[in-house]
Amino acid sequence: MTTDPREREVRRTMAARELYSDGAPGLEGLAEERLRGKELADAYNRTGPRDEEGRRAVLKEMLAALGTGVWIEPPLHVAYGTGCTWATTCTPTSASPSSTTSRSSSGTG
């Protein structure tokens, strides 16, 4: 539970996708979340190229939402990761009728 008003304000600006600074007194509660995001990104980056199941498990733990068929090529870097949403949509093109386009929407990532 966030109790410090400075931390609540930083979280509000993150959610609003506004510029924020999270390295000031009163924001110590964010440090653990930031470190956890970086640990998960490190775990993802250490997966092997054939470990699709392991990569997907790490992404599901790290990200707010993960669409079917999303492919993120390491290295992945995040500040937090928890505000990131990755979704896929299939968009036919003249060059490739089955091409897949990945789109990301990041909040606190």
PDB file of C-alpha atoms in Angstrom:
ATOM      1  CA  MET A   1       0.000   0.000   0.000  1.00  0.00           C
ATOM      2  CA  THR A   2       1.348   3.402  -0.991  1.00  0.00           C
ATOM      3  CA  THR A   3       1.311   5.812   1.912  1.00  0.00           C
ATOM      4  CA  ASP A   4       3.777   8.556   0.981  1.00  0.00           C
ATOM      5  CA  PRO A   5       2.046  11.297  -1.042  1.00  0.00           C
ATOM      6  CA  ARG A   6       5.201  11.762  -3.156  1.00  0.00           C
ATOM      7  CA  GLU A   7       5.088   8.114  -4.194  1.00  0.00           C
ATOM      8  CA  ARG A   8       1.373   8.360  -5.002  1.00  0.00           C
ATOM      9  CA  GLU A   9       2.112  11.357  -7.231  1.00  0.00           C
ATOM     10  CA  VAL A  10       4.897   9.513  -9.090  1.00  0.00           C
ATOM     11  CA  ARG A  11       2.589   6.526  -9.617  1.00  0.00           C
ATOM     12  CA  ARG A  12      -0.105   8.875 -10.916  1.00  0.00           C
ATOM     13  CA  THR A  13       2.307  10.441 -13.431  1.00  0.00           C
ATOM     14  CA  MET A  14       3.495   6.978 -14.506  1.00  0.00           C
ATOM     15  CA  ALA A  15      -0.086   5.838 -15.106  1.00  0.00           C
ATOM     16  CA  ALA A  16      -0.778   9.032 -17.055  1.00  0.00           C
ATOM     17  CA  ARG A  17       2.356   8.366 -19.137  1.00  0.00           C
ATOM     18  CA  GLU A  18       3.824  11.670 -18.107  1.00  0.00           C
ATOM     19  CA  LEU A  19       7.473  12.392 -17.427  1.00  0.00           C
ATOM     20  CA  TYR A  20       8.421  11.339 -13.903  1.00  0.00           C
ATOM     21  CA  SER A  21      11.433  11.129 -11.611  1.00  0.00           C
ATOM     22  CA  ASP A  22      11.522   8.261  -9.143  1.00  0.00           C
ATOM     23  CA  GLY A  23      14.822   8.927  -7.372  1.00  0.00           C
ATOM     24  CA  ALA A  24      13.927  11.298  -4.571  1.00  0.00           C
ATOM     25  CA  PRO A  25      13.368  11.008  -0.815  1.00  0.00           C
ATOM     26  CA  GLY A  26      10.024   9.411  -0.002  1.00  0.00           C
ATOM     27  CA  LEU A  27      10.138   7.162  -3.059  1.00  0.00           C
ATOM     28  CA  GLU A  28      12.008   4.259  -1.499  1.00  0.00           C
ATOM     29  CA  GLY A  29       8.935   2.042  -1.984  1.00  0.00           C
ATOM     30  CA  LEU A  30       9.503   2.142  -5.739  1.00  0.00           C
ATOM     31  CA  ALA A  31      13.081   0.857  -5.482  1.00  0.00           C
ATOM     32  CA  GLU A  32      12.092  -2.774  -4.870  1.00  0.00           C
ATOM     33  CA  GLU A  33       9.660  -2.771  -7.795  1.00  0.00           C
ATOM     34  CA  ARG A  34      12.288  -1.252 -10.067  1.00  0.00           C
ATOM     35  CA  LEU A  35      14.873  -3.850  -9.008  1.00  0.00           C
ATOM     36  CA  ARG A  36      12.384  -6.684  -9.545  1.00  0.00           C
ATOM     37  CA  GLY A  37      11.689  -5.460 -13.081  1.00  0.00           C
ATOM     38  CA  LYS A  38      15.405  -5.377 -13.823  1.00  0.00           C
ATOM     39  CA  GLU A  39      15.890  -8.865 -12.341  1.00  0.00           C
ATOM     40  CA  LEU A  40      13.134 -10.233 -14.560  1.00  0.00           C
ATOM     41  CA  ALA A  41      14.586  -8.494 -17.633  1.00  0.00           C
ATOM     42  CA  ASP A  42      17.960 -10.037 -16.782  1.00  0.00           C
ATOM     43  CA  ALA A  43      16.359 -13.483 -16.453  1.00  0.00           C
ATOM     44  CA  TYR A  44      14.687 -12.989 -19.845  1.00  0.00           C
ATOM     45  CA  ASN A  45      17.925 -11.881 -21.458  1.00  0.00           C
ATOM     46  CA  ARG A  46      19.709 -15.007 -20.161  1.00  0.00           C
ATOM     47  CA  THR A  47      17.214 -17.407 -21.755  1.00  0.00           C
ATOM     48  CA  GLY A  48      18.405 -19.427 -24.710  1.00  0.00           C
ATOM     49  CA  PRO A  49      17.066 -18.861 -28.207  1.00  0.00           C
ATOM     50  CA  ARG A  50      15.164 -22.184 -28.121  1.00  0.00           C
ATOM     51  CA  ASP A  51      13.593 -21.567 -24.689  1.00  0.00           C
ATOM     52  CA  GLU A  52      10.319 -20.075 -25.920  1.00  0.00           C
ATOM     53  CA  GLU A  53       8.389 -21.451 -22.936  1.00  0.00           C
ATOM     54  CA  GLY A  54      10.853 -19.966 -20.435  1.00  0.00           C
ATOM     55  CA  ARG A  55      10.833 -16.603 -22.185  1.00  0.00           C
ATOM     56  CA  ARG A  56       7.038 -16.471 -22.209  1.00  0.00           C
ATOM     57  CA  ALA A  57       6.878 -17.358 -18.489  1.00  0.00           C
ATOM     58  CA  VAL A  58       9.247 -14.508 -17.590  1.00  0.00           C
ATOM     59  CA  LEU A  59       7.326 -12.041 -19.761  1.00  0.00           C
ATOM     60  CA  LYS A  60       4.002 -13.075 -18.190  1.00  0.00           C
ATOM     61  CA  GLU A  61       5.443 -12.410 -14.741  1.00  0.00           C
ATOM     62  CA  MET A  62       7.000  -9.098 -15.735  1.00  0.00           C
ATOM     63  CA  LEU A  63       4.467  -7.403 -18.003  1.00  0.00           C
ATOM     64  CA  ALA A  64       0.975  -6.092 -17.336  1.00  0.00           C
ATOM     65  CA  ALA A  65      -0.381  -7.950 -20.375  1.00  0.00           C
ATOM     66  CA  LEU A  66       1.060 -10.180 -23.064  1.00  0.00           C
ATOM     67  CA  GLY A  67      -0.722 -11.033 -26.280  1.00  0.00           C
ATOM     68  CA  THR A  68      -0.616 -14.378 -28.042  1.00  0.00           C
ATOM     69  CA  GLY A  69       2.325 -14.801 -30.369  1.00  0.00           C
ATOM     70  CA  VAL A  70       4.335 -11.845 -29.083  1.00  0.00           C
ATOM     71  CA  TRP A  71       8.040 -12.204 -29.800  1.00  0.00           C
ATOM     72  CA  ILE A  72      10.528  -9.935 -28.047  1.00  0.00           C
ATOM     73  CA  GLU A  73      14.123 -10.428 -29.083  1.00  0.00           C
ATOM     74  CA  PRO A  74      16.634 -10.016 -26.236  1.00  0.00           C
ATOM     75  CA  PRO A  75      18.089  -7.872 -24.902  1.00  0.00           C
ATOM     76  CA  LEU A  76      15.059  -6.385 -23.168  1.00  0.00           C
ATOM     77  CA  HIS A  77      15.483  -3.389 -20.870  1.00  0.00           C
ATOM     78  CA  VAL A  78      12.798  -2.001 -18.556  1.00  0.00           C
ATOM     79  CA  ALA A  79      12.564   0.397 -15.645  1.00  0.00           C
ATOM     80  CA  TYR A  80       9.699  -1.516 -14.012  1.00  0.00           C
ATOM     81  CA  GLY A  81       8.037  -3.590 -16.717  1.00  0.00           C
ATOM     82  CA  THR A  82       4.746  -3.864 -14.867  1.00  0.00           C
ATOM     83  CA  GLY A  83       3.099  -1.079 -16.847  1.00  0.00           C
ATOM     84  CA  CYS A  84       3.977  -2.537 -20.255  1.00  0.00           C
ATOM     85  CA  THR A  85       1.384  -4.165 -22.456  1.00  0.00           C
ATOM     86  CA  TRP A  86       2.420  -6.110 -25.552  1.00  0.00           C
ATOM     87  CA  ALA A  87      -0.220  -7.225 -28.049  1.00  0.00           C
ATOM     88  CA  THR A  88      -0.135  -8.609 -31.562  1.00  0.00           C
ATOM     89  CA  THR A  89      -2.346  -8.123 -34.526  1.00  0.00           C
ATOM     90  CA  CYS A  90      -2.081  -9.865 -37.865  1.00  0.00           C
ATOM     91  CA  THR A  91      -1.906  -7.401 -40.696  1.00  0.00           C
ATOM     92  CA  PRO A  92      -1.790  -8.844 -44.211  1.00  0.00           C
ATOM     93  CA  THR A  93       0.580  -7.037 -46.561  1.00  0.00           C
ATOM     94  CA  SER A  94       1.275  -7.486 -50.230  1.00  0.00           C
ATOM     95  CA  ALA A  95       4.742  -8.864 -49.429  1.00  0.00           C
ATOM     96  CA  SER A  96       3.590 -11.433 -46.891  1.00  0.00           C
ATOM     97  CA  PRO A  97      -0.059 -12.442 -46.391  1.00  0.00           C
ATOM     98  CA  SER A  98       0.640 -13.780 -42.915  1.00  0.00           C
ATOM     99  CA  SER A  99       2.929 -11.119 -41.481  1.00  0.00           C
ATOM    100  CA  THR A 100       2.531 -10.327 -37.802  1.00  0.00           C
ATOM    101  CA  THR A 101       3.010  -6.879 -36.403  1.00  0.00           C
ATOM    102  CA  SER A 102       3.820  -6.439 -32.726  1.00  0.00           C
ATOM    103  CA  ARG A 103       2.825  -3.294 -30.946  1.00  0.00           C
ATOM    104  CA  SER A 104       3.811  -2.221 -27.496  1.00  0.00           C
ATOM    105  CA  SER A 105       2.209   0.194 -25.129  1.00  0.00           C
ATOM    106  CA  SER A 106       4.327   1.079 -22.203  1.00  0.00           C
ATOM    107  CA  GLY A 107       3.403   2.893 -19.064  1.00  0.00           C
ATOM    108  CA  THR A 108       5.974   2.353 -16.374  1.00  0.00           C
ATOM    109  CA  GLY A 109       8.150   0.039 -18.422  1.00  0.00           C
TER     110      GLY A 109
END
